[in-house]
Short mmCIF file of C-alpha atoms in Angstrom, two decimals:
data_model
loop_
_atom_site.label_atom_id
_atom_site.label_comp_id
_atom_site.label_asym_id
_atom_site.label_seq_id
_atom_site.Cartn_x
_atom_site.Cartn_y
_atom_site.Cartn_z
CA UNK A 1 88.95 -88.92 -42.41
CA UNK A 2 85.33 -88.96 -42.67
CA UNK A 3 84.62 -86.04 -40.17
CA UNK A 4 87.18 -83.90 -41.80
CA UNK A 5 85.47 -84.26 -45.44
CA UNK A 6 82.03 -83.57 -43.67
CA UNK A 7 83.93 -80.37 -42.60
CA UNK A 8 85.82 -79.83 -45.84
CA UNK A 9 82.68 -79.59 -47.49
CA UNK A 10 80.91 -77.52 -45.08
CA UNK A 11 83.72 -74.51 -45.02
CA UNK A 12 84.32 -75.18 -48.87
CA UNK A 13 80.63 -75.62 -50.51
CA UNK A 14 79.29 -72.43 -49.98
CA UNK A 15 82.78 -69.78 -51.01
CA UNK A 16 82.75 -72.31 -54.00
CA UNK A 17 79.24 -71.28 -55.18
CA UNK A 18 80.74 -68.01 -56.13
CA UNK A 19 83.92 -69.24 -57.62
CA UNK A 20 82.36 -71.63 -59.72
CA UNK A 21 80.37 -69.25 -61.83
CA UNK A 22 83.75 -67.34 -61.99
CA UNK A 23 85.63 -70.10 -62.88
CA UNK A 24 82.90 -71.09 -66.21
CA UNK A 25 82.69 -67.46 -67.07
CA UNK A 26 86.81 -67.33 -67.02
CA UNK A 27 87.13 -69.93 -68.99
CA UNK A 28 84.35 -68.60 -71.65
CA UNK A 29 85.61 -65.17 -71.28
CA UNK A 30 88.97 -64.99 -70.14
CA UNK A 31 90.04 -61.97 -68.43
CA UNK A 32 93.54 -62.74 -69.75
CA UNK A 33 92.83 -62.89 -73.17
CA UNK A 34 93.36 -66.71 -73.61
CA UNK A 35 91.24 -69.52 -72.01
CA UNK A 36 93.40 -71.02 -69.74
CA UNK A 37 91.49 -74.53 -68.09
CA UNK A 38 93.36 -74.91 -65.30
CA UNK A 39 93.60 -70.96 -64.08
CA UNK A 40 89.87 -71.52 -64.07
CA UNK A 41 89.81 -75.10 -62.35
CA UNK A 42 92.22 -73.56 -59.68
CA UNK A 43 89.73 -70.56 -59.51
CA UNK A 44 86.76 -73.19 -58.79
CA UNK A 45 88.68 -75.04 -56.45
CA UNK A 46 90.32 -72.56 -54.13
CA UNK A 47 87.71 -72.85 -51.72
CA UNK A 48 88.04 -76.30 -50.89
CA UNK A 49 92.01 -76.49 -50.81
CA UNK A 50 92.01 -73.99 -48.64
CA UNK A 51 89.10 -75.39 -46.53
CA UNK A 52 90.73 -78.64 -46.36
CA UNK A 53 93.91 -77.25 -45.30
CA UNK A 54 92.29 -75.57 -42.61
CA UNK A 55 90.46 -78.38 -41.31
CA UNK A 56 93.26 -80.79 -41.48
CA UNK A 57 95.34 -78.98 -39.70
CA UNK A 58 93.21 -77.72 -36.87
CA UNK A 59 91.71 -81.25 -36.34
CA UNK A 60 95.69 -82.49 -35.78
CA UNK A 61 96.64 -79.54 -33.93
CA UNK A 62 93.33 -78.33 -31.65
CA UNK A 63 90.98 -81.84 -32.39
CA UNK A 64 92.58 -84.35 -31.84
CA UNK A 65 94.49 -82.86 -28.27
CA UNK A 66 90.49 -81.94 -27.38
CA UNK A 67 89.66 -85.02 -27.66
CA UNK A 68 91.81 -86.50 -25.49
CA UNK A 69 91.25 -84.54 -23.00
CA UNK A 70 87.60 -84.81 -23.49
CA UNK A 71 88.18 -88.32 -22.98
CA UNK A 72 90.60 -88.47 -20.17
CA UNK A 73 88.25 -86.06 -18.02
CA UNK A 74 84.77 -88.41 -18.83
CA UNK A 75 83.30 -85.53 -20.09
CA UNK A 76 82.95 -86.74 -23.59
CA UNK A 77 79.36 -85.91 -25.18
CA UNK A 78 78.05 -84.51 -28.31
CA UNK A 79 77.32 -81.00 -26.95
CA UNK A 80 80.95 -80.59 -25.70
CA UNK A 81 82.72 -81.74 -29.25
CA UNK A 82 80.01 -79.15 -30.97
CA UNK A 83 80.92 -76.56 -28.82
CA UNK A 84 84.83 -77.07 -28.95
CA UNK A 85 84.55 -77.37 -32.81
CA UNK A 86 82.49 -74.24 -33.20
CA UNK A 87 84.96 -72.32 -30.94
CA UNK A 88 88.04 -73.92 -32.80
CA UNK A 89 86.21 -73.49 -35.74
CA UNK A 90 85.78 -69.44 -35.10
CA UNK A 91 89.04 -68.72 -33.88
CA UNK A 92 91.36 -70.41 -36.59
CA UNK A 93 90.48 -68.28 -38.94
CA UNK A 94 89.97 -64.95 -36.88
CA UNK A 95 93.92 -65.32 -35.81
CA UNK A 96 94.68 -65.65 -39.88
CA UNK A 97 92.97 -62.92 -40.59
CA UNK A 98 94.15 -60.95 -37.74
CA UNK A 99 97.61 -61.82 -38.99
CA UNK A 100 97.16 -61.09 -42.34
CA UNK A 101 95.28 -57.72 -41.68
CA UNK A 102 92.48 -58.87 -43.71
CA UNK A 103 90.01 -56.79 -41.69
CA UNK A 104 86.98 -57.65 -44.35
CA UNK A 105 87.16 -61.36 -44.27
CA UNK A 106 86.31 -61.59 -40.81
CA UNK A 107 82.65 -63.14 -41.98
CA UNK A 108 85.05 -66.08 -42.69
CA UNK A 109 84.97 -67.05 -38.89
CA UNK A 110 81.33 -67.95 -38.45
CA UNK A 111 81.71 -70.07 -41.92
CA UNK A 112 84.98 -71.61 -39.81
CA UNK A 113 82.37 -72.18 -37.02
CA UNK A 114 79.73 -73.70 -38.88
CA UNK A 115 82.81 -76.02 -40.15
CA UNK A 116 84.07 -76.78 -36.84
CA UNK A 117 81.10 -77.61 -35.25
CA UNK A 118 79.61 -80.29 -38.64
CA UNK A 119 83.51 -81.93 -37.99
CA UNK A 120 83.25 -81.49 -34.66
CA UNK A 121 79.89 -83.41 -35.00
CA UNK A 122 81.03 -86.19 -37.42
CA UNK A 123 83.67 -87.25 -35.39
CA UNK A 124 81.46 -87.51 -32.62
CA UNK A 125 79.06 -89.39 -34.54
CA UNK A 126 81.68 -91.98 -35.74
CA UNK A 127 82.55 -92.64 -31.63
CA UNK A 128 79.04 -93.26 -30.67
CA UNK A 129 78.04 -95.40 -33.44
CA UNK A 130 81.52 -97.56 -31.92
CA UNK A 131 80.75 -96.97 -28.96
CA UNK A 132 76.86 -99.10 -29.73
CA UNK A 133 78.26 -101.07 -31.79
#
């Protein structure tokens, strides 16, 4: 759970710098007319919904069968979970927007990387410090 709140974070912190001020100016100066607290909370927030659905579901779906594998074939070490959680991380969100024909969002895939590759990194962290332990 750890690794995917390190990777939460990481995809969700920096989209949420610009929906924040959003959110406050929203709620101050509602584009609807009325201030509405939790259209603005939901406006803050999107980022890191959305990151942690991402995350959670490609740690189940592409992690967690990597690691496996990882471990069944020896091979492993920190530099191969980076690697497969930068990839991962990349391609997740380059077949979503590919599907959704959201051809100006594809700066979203080197966020996903940087995301893949911190969970990617925490969960290797939390297997070494078990495995010295």
């Amino acid at each position: 759970m750890k690794a995917i709140s390190v990777g939460t974070l990481t995809g969700g912190l920096i989209p949420l710098c610009l929906t924040l001020p959003l959110a406050v100016s929203n709620y101050f100066q509602p584009m609807s007319g009325r201030p509405d607290l939790l259209a603005s909370v939901y406006l803050a927030g999107f980022p890191i919904a959305i990151s942690f659905g991402l995350v959670l579901a490609t740690s189940v779906v592409v992690g967690l069968p990597t690691h496996f594998m990882l471990r069944k074939w020896h091979a492993g070490s920190r530099p191969a979970y980076l690697i497969a959680g930068a990839i991962a991380g990349f391609l997740v969100p380059l077949m979503v927007l590919v599907a959704i024909e959201a051809v100006g969002g594809f700066w979203m895939c080197f966020l996903g990387a940087f995301s893949g590759s911190m969970t990617a990194l925490s969960w290797s962290n939390s297997f070494e410090r078990a495995r010295v332990a």
